Amino acid sequence: MKITILTTFPEMFAPLHTSILGRAEKAGLLAIREVNIRQYSKNKHHNTDDAPFGGGAGMVMLAQPIVDAMRDVQGENFSGRRIYLSPRGETLTQKKAEALAKEDELILLCGHYEGVDQRALDLCIDEEISIGDYVLTGGELAAMVLVDCVARLVPGVLGCEESAVTESFTSGLLEYPQYTRPREFEGLTVPEVLLNGNHAKIVDWQTHEALYITLRRRPEMAKAYLDGRKFTRHEKKVVDGVFERIRAEDDEAERAAEAADGKSADADDECTENQDI
Ligand code: ADE
């Protein structure tokens, strides 16, 4: 997959060329290239921004260097996606990343300052993507997030040991807890079931833990997972076990809260009595 990033801060992208993505680049599975928009500026001082028409704070990125950079980079028969990273865009999800990973080529535009002249977007952007409901100082970090989560889905980028198949959001559940050596650390032990080599029991435990953590932290995600599946009798038992655990924990928490309420009511009474004295 070929990814070109149009930016005024190309030096920010060094992390994309290390670790797993760096290895994939060396293996020829990925080609990630940063292009400095400034080199396309026809302005006397190679400026890439100017004050907004209509007034207001900040500067707006000029259309000309962006459009020229985009045209130069995309060439004649471009058939990929041209994406502008922006808090106004559609929120990036795993599903979106999976769709983008099927493209041969992506061109990412990173904006800065108060935004980009709308005409640059109208002329050469296919879609806007946001990485979440918060505002960054520029699109560079957002582009890095997008590249990382899309590139790791390109076949061959992850080794077998880093497989993307069983992980959160792909399986529909958050990930179960993981442990490695030693068996005991600061008094905390590894769950016994993971040590006894019974693969079927280990899978049941992992499913139980994954469903449990998803129900606790992302109930809407757990609901989608449960609604969309048919369970065998055995799997149903595992699922029921999770609901039992949650019910027992919630009952216990309720009892503890009632006991604490009772205690504080007693304490209030004591205070009132004291005041009476
Ligand atoms: N640029 C600034 N904030 C952003 C965000 N949340 N997502 C994508 N690009 C951005």
CSV table of C-alpha atoms and ligand atoms in Angstrom, one decimal:
chain,number,residue,atom,x,y,z
A,1,MET,CA,0.0,0.0,0.0
A,2,LYS,CA,1.2,3.5,-0.9
A,3,ILE,CA,0.5,6.3,1.6
A,4,THR,CA,1.5,9.9,0.9
A,5,ILE,CA,1.2,12.5,3.6
A,6,LEU,CA,0.9,16.2,2.6
A,7,THR,CA,2.1,18.3,5.6
A,8,THR,CA,4.0,21.4,6.5
A,9,PHE,CA,5.7,19.4,9.3
A,10,PRO,CA,7.2,16.3,7.6
A,11,GLU,CA,9.7,15.8,10.4
A,12,MET,CA,6.9,14.8,12.7
A,13,PHE,CA,6.4,11.5,10.9
A,14,ALA,CA,9.7,9.7,11.9
A,15,PRO,CA,7.8,7.3,14.3
A,16,LEU,CA,5.9,5.8,11.3
A,17,HIS,CA,9.2,4.5,9.9
A,18,THR,CA,10.2,2.5,12.9
A,19,SER,CA,9.0,-0.7,14.6
A,20,ILE,CA,6.4,-2.8,12.8
A,21,LEU,CA,5.6,-0.3,10.1
A,22,GLY,CA,9.4,0.3,9.5
A,23,ARG,CA,9.9,-3.4,9.1
A,24,ALA,CA,6.9,-3.6,6.6
A,25,GLU,CA,8.4,-0.7,4.6
A,26,LYS,CA,11.7,-2.5,4.3
A,27,ALA,CA,9.9,-5.7,3.2
A,28,GLY,CA,8.2,-3.6,0.4
A,29,LEU,CA,4.6,-4.0,1.8
A,30,LEU,CA,4.2,-0.3,2.6
A,31,ALA,CA,5.5,2.9,1.1
A,32,ILE,CA,5.0,5.8,3.4
A,33,ARG,CA,6.2,9.2,2.1
A,34,GLU,CA,5.9,12.7,3.5
A,35,VAL,CA,5.6,15.6,1.1
A,36,ASN,CA,6.2,19.2,2.3
A,37,ILE,CA,3.4,21.4,1.1
A,38,ARG,CA,5.7,24.4,1.5
A,39,GLN,CA,7.8,23.4,-1.5
A,40,TYR,CA,4.8,24.0,-3.8
A,41,SER,CA,4.1,27.5,-2.6
A,42,LYS,CA,4.3,30.1,-5.4
A,43,ASN,CA,4.3,32.8,-2.9
A,44,LYS,CA,7.4,35.1,-2.6
A,45,HIS,CA,8.3,33.9,0.9
A,46,HIS,CA,7.0,30.3,0.4
A,47,ASN,CA,4.1,31.0,2.7
A,48,THR,CA,1.5,28.4,3.1
A,49,ASP,CA,-1.2,30.4,5.0
A,50,ASP,CA,-2.9,33.8,5.1
A,51,ALA,CA,-5.5,35.7,7.2
A,52,PRO,CA,-9.1,34.6,6.8
A,53,PHE,CA,-11.5,36.6,4.7
A,54,GLY,CA,-14.3,37.8,6.9
A,55,GLY,CA,-11.8,38.3,9.8
A,56,GLY,CA,-11.4,36.1,12.9
A,57,ALA,CA,-8.4,34.6,14.7
A,58,GLY,CA,-5.7,32.6,13.2
A,59,MET,CA,-4.5,31.8,9.7
A,60,VAL,CA,-6.0,29.7,6.9
A,61,MET,CA,-3.9,27.4,4.8
A,62,LEU,CA,-3.7,28.6,1.1
A,63,ALA,CA,-5.4,26.5,-1.5
A,64,GLN,CA,-2.7,26.9,-4.2
A,65,PRO,CA,0.2,25.0,-2.5
A,66,ILE,CA,-2.2,22.2,-1.4
A,67,VAL,CA,-3.9,21.7,-4.8
A,68,ASP,CA,-0.5,21.8,-6.6
A,69,ALA,CA,1.0,19.3,-4.2
A,70,MET,CA,-2.0,17.0,-4.5
A,71,ARG,CA,-2.0,17.1,-8.3
A,72,ASP,CA,1.7,16.4,-8.4
A,73,VAL,CA,1.5,13.5,-6.0
A,74,GLN,CA,-1.6,11.8,-7.4
A,75,GLY,CA,-0.5,11.9,-11.0
A,76,GLU,CA,-2.7,10.9,-13.9
A,77,ASN,CA,-4.6,7.7,-13.0
A,78,PHE,CA,-5.1,8.0,-9.3
A,79,SER,CA,-7.7,5.5,-8.0
A,80,GLY,CA,-7.2,5.6,-4.2
A,81,ARG,CA,-8.7,7.9,-1.5
A,82,ARG,CA,-7.7,11.5,-0.7
A,83,ILE,CA,-8.4,12.2,2.9
A,84,TYR,CA,-8.3,15.4,4.9
A,85,LEU,CA,-7.8,14.9,8.7
A,86,SER,CA,-10.2,17.2,10.5
A,87,PRO,CA,-12.4,17.2,13.6
A,88,ARG,CA,-15.3,17.9,11.2
A,89,GLY,CA,-14.9,14.5,9.6
A,90,GLU,CA,-16.5,11.1,10.0
A,91,THR,CA,-15.0,9.4,13.1
A,92,LEU,CA,-12.4,6.7,12.5
A,93,THR,CA,-13.5,3.3,13.5
A,94,GLN,CA,-12.1,-0.2,13.0
A,95,LYS,CA,-14.6,-0.8,10.3
A,96,LYS,CA,-13.5,2.3,8.4
A,97,ALA,CA,-9.8,1.3,8.9
A,98,GLU,CA,-10.7,-2.1,7.4
A,99,ALA,CA,-12.2,-0.5,4.3
A,100,LEU,CA,-9.3,1.9,3.8
A,101,ALA,CA,-6.8,-1.0,4.1
A,102,LYS,CA,-8.3,-2.4,0.9
A,103,GLU,CA,-7.2,0.7,-1.1
A,104,ASP,CA,-4.0,0.6,-3.1
A,105,GLU,CA,-3.2,4.2,-2.3
A,106,LEU,CA,-4.1,6.9,0.2
A,107,ILE,CA,-3.1,10.6,0.2
A,108,LEU,CA,-3.6,12.3,3.6
A,109,LEU,CA,-3.8,16.1,3.9
A,110,CYS,CA,-2.8,17.6,7.3
A,111,GLY,CA,-4.2,21.0,8.1
A,112,HIS,CA,-3.0,23.5,10.6
A,113,TYR,CA,-3.8,26.9,12.0
A,114,GLU,CA,-7.5,27.6,11.8
A,115,GLY,CA,-8.1,25.3,8.8
A,116,VAL,CA,-7.7,25.0,5.1
A,117,ASP,CA,-9.2,27.2,2.3
A,118,GLN,CA,-12.4,25.3,1.5
A,119,ARG,CA,-11.6,25.4,-2.2
A,120,ALA,CA,-8.6,23.1,-1.7
A,121,LEU,CA,-11.0,20.6,0.0
A,122,ASP,CA,-13.6,21.0,-2.7
A,123,LEU,CA,-11.1,20.5,-5.5
A,124,CYS,CA,-9.1,17.6,-4.2
A,125,ILE,CA,-10.4,15.8,-1.1
A,126,ASP,CA,-12.7,12.7,-1.2
A,127,GLU,CA,-13.5,12.5,2.5
A,128,GLU,CA,-12.7,14.1,5.9
A,129,ILE,CA,-11.8,11.9,8.8
A,130,SER,CA,-11.6,12.7,12.5
A,131,ILE,CA,-9.9,10.6,15.1
A,132,GLY,CA,-12.2,11.6,17.9
A,133,ASP,CA,-14.2,14.4,19.4
A,134,TYR,CA,-11.4,16.6,20.5
A,135,VAL,CA,-9.3,19.2,18.8
A,136,LEU,CA,-5.6,18.8,18.0
A,137,THR,CA,-3.2,21.5,17.0
A,138,GLY,CA,-3.0,20.0,13.5
A,139,GLY,CA,-3.8,16.9,11.5
A,140,GLU,CA,-0.3,15.3,11.8
A,141,LEU,CA,-1.0,13.2,14.9
A,142,ALA,CA,-4.4,12.2,13.5
A,143,ALA,CA,-2.7,11.2,10.2
A,144,MET,CA,-0.2,9.0,12.2
A,145,VAL,CA,-3.0,7.3,14.1
A,146,LEU,CA,-4.9,6.6,10.8
A,147,VAL,CA,-1.7,5.3,9.1
A,148,ASP,CA,-0.9,3.0,12.0
A,149,CYS,CA,-4.3,1.5,12.3
A,150,VAL,CA,-4.8,1.1,8.6
A,151,ALA,CA,-1.3,-0.2,7.7
A,152,ARG,CA,-1.3,-2.9,10.3
A,153,LEU,CA,-4.4,-4.4,8.5
A,154,VAL,CA,-2.5,-4.7,5.2
A,155,PRO,CA,-1.8,-8.4,4.6
A,156,GLY,CA,1.7,-9.4,5.8
A,157,VAL,CA,2.4,-6.2,7.9
A,158,LEU,CA,1.7,-8.0,11.2
A,159,GLY,CA,3.7,-11.2,11.7
A,160,CYS,CA,1.7,-14.3,12.7
A,161,GLU,CA,2.6,-13.6,16.3
A,162,GLU,CA,1.0,-10.2,16.1
A,163,SER,CA,-2.1,-11.4,14.3
A,164,ALA,CA,-5.0,-8.9,14.1
A,165,VAL,CA,-7.7,-11.6,14.0
A,166,THR,CA,-8.6,-12.2,17.7
A,167,GLU,CA,-8.2,-8.7,19.0
A,168,SER,CA,-10.7,-6.1,20.4
A,169,PHE,CA,-13.1,-4.6,17.9
A,170,THR,CA,-12.3,-7.3,15.3
A,171,SER,CA,-13.8,-10.1,17.3
A,172,GLY,CA,-16.5,-7.7,18.6
A,173,LEU,CA,-15.4,-7.9,22.2
A,174,LEU,CA,-12.7,-6.1,24.2
A,175,GLU,CA,-9.6,-8.2,24.9
A,176,TYR,CA,-9.3,-10.6,27.8
A,177,PRO,CA,-6.4,-10.1,30.3
A,178,GLN,CA,-3.0,-11.4,29.3
A,179,TYR,CA,-0.2,-12.7,31.5
A,180,THR,CA,3.4,-13.8,31.1
A,181,ARG,CA,6.2,-14.9,33.3
A,182,PRO,CA,6.7,-14.9,36.3
A,183,ARG,CA,3.7,-16.9,37.7
A,184,GLU,CA,3.7,-14.6,40.7
A,185,PHE,CA,4.4,-10.8,40.7
A,186,GLU,CA,4.2,-8.7,43.9
A,187,GLY,CA,1.8,-11.2,45.4
A,188,LEU,CA,-0.5,-11.4,42.3
A,189,THR,CA,-0.7,-14.7,40.6
A,190,VAL,CA,-1.6,-15.8,37.1
A,191,PRO,CA,-5.1,-17.5,36.9
A,192,GLU,CA,-4.6,-21.2,37.5
A,193,VAL,CA,-6.6,-22.2,34.3
A,194,LEU,CA,-3.9,-20.6,32.1
A,195,LEU,CA,-1.2,-22.8,33.6
A,196,ASN,CA,-2.8,-26.3,33.2
A,197,GLY,CA,-2.6,-26.6,29.4
A,198,ASN,CA,-6.3,-27.5,29.0
A,199,HIS,CA,-6.9,-25.6,25.7
A,200,ALA,CA,-10.7,-25.9,25.8
A,201,LYS,CA,-10.9,-24.5,29.3
A,202,ILE,CA,-8.5,-21.7,28.4
A,203,VAL,CA,-10.7,-20.7,25.5
A,204,ASP,CA,-13.7,-20.7,27.8
A,205,TRP,CA,-11.9,-18.6,30.3
A,206,GLN,CA,-10.8,-16.1,27.6
A,207,THR,CA,-14.3,-15.9,26.2
A,208,HIS,CA,-15.8,-15.3,29.7
A,209,GLU,CA,-13.2,-12.6,30.6
A,210,ALA,CA,-13.6,-10.9,27.2
A,211,LEU,CA,-17.4,-10.8,27.5
A,212,TYR,CA,-17.2,-9.7,31.1
A,213,ILE,CA,-14.9,-6.8,30.5
A,214,THR,CA,-17.0,-5.7,27.4
A,215,LEU,CA,-20.3,-5.8,29.4
A,216,ARG,CA,-18.7,-3.8,32.1
A,217,ARG,CA,-16.9,-1.2,30.0
A,218,ARG,CA,-18.8,-1.1,26.7
A,219,PRO,CA,-22.3,-2.5,27.2
A,220,GLU,CA,-23.5,-1.3,23.8
A,221,MET,CA,-20.7,-3.3,22.1
A,222,ALA,CA,-21.4,-6.4,24.2
A,223,LYS,CA,-25.1,-6.1,23.2
A,224,ALA,CA,-24.2,-5.9,19.5
A,225,TYR,CA,-22.0,-9.0,19.9
A,226,LEU,CA,-24.6,-11.0,21.7
A,227,ASP,CA,-27.5,-9.9,19.4
A,228,GLY,CA,-25.6,-10.9,16.3
A,229,ARG,CA,-24.6,-14.4,17.3
A,230,LYS,CA,-25.9,-18.0,17.6
A,231,PHE,CA,-24.4,-19.9,20.5
A,232,THR,CA,-23.9,-23.6,20.9
A,233,ARG,CA,-25.2,-25.0,24.2
A,234,HIS,CA,-21.7,-24.9,25.6
A,235,GLU,CA,-21.1,-21.3,24.6
A,236,LYS,CA,-24.4,-20.4,26.1
A,237,LYS,CA,-23.2,-21.8,29.4
A,238,VAL,CA,-20.2,-19.6,29.3
A,239,VAL,CA,-22.3,-16.6,28.5
A,240,ASP,CA,-24.7,-17.4,31.3
A,241,GLY,CA,-21.7,-17.7,33.7
A,242,VAL,CA,-20.7,-14.1,32.9
A,243,PHE,CA,-24.2,-12.8,33.6
A,244,GLU,CA,-24.3,-14.8,36.9
A,245,ARG,CA,-20.9,-13.2,37.9
A,246,ILE,CA,-22.2,-9.7,37.1
A,247,ARG,CA,-25.4,-10.3,39.0
A,248,ALA,CA,-23.5,-11.6,42.0
A,249,GLU,CA,-21.1,-8.6,41.9
A,250,ASP,CA,-23.9,-6.1,41.5
A,251,ASP,CA,-25.9,-7.7,44.4
A,252,GLU,CA,-22.8,-7.5,46.6
A,253,ALA,CA,-22.1,-3.9,45.7
A,254,GLU,CA,-25.8,-3.0,46.4
A,255,ARG,CA,-25.6,-4.7,49.8
A,256,ALA,CA,-22.4,-2.9,50.6
A,257,ALA,CA,-23.9,0.5,49.5
A,258,GLU,CA,-27.0,-0.2,51.7
A,259,ALA,CA,-24.8,-1.1,54.6
A,260,ALA,CA,-22.7,2.1,54.1
A,261,ASP,CA,-26.0,4.1,53.9
A,262,GLY,CA,-27.2,2.6,57.1
A,263,LYS,CA,-24.0,3.5,58.8
A,264,SER,CA,-24.1,7.1,57.6
A,265,ALA,CA,-27.7,7.4,58.6
A,266,ASP,CA,-26.7,6.2,62.1
A,267,ALA,CA,-23.9,8.7,62.1
A,268,ASP,CA,-26.3,11.5,61.1
A,269,ASP,CA,-28.6,10.4,64.0
A,270,GLU,CA,-25.6,10.6,66.3
A,271,CYS,CA,-24.7,14.1,65.0
A,272,THR,CA,-28.3,15.2,65.5
A,273,GLU,CA,-28.4,13.8,69.0
A,274,ASN,CA,-25.1,15.6,69.8
A,275,GLN,CA,-26.5,18.8,68.4
A,276,ASP,CA,-29.6,18.4,70.6
A,277,ILE,CA,-27.3,18.2,73.6
B,1,ADE,N1,-7.2,17.9,13.4
B,1,ADE,C1,-7.4,18.5,14.6
B,1,ADE,N2,-8.1,17.8,15.4
B,1,ADE,C2,-8.4,16.6,14.7
B,1,ADE,C3,-9.1,15.4,15.1
B,1,ADE,N3,-9.7,15.3,16.2
B,1,ADE,N4,-9.1,14.5,14.1
B,1,ADE,C4,-8.5,14.6,12.9
B,1,ADE,N5,-7.8,15.7,12.6
B,1,ADE,C5,-7.8,16.7,13.5
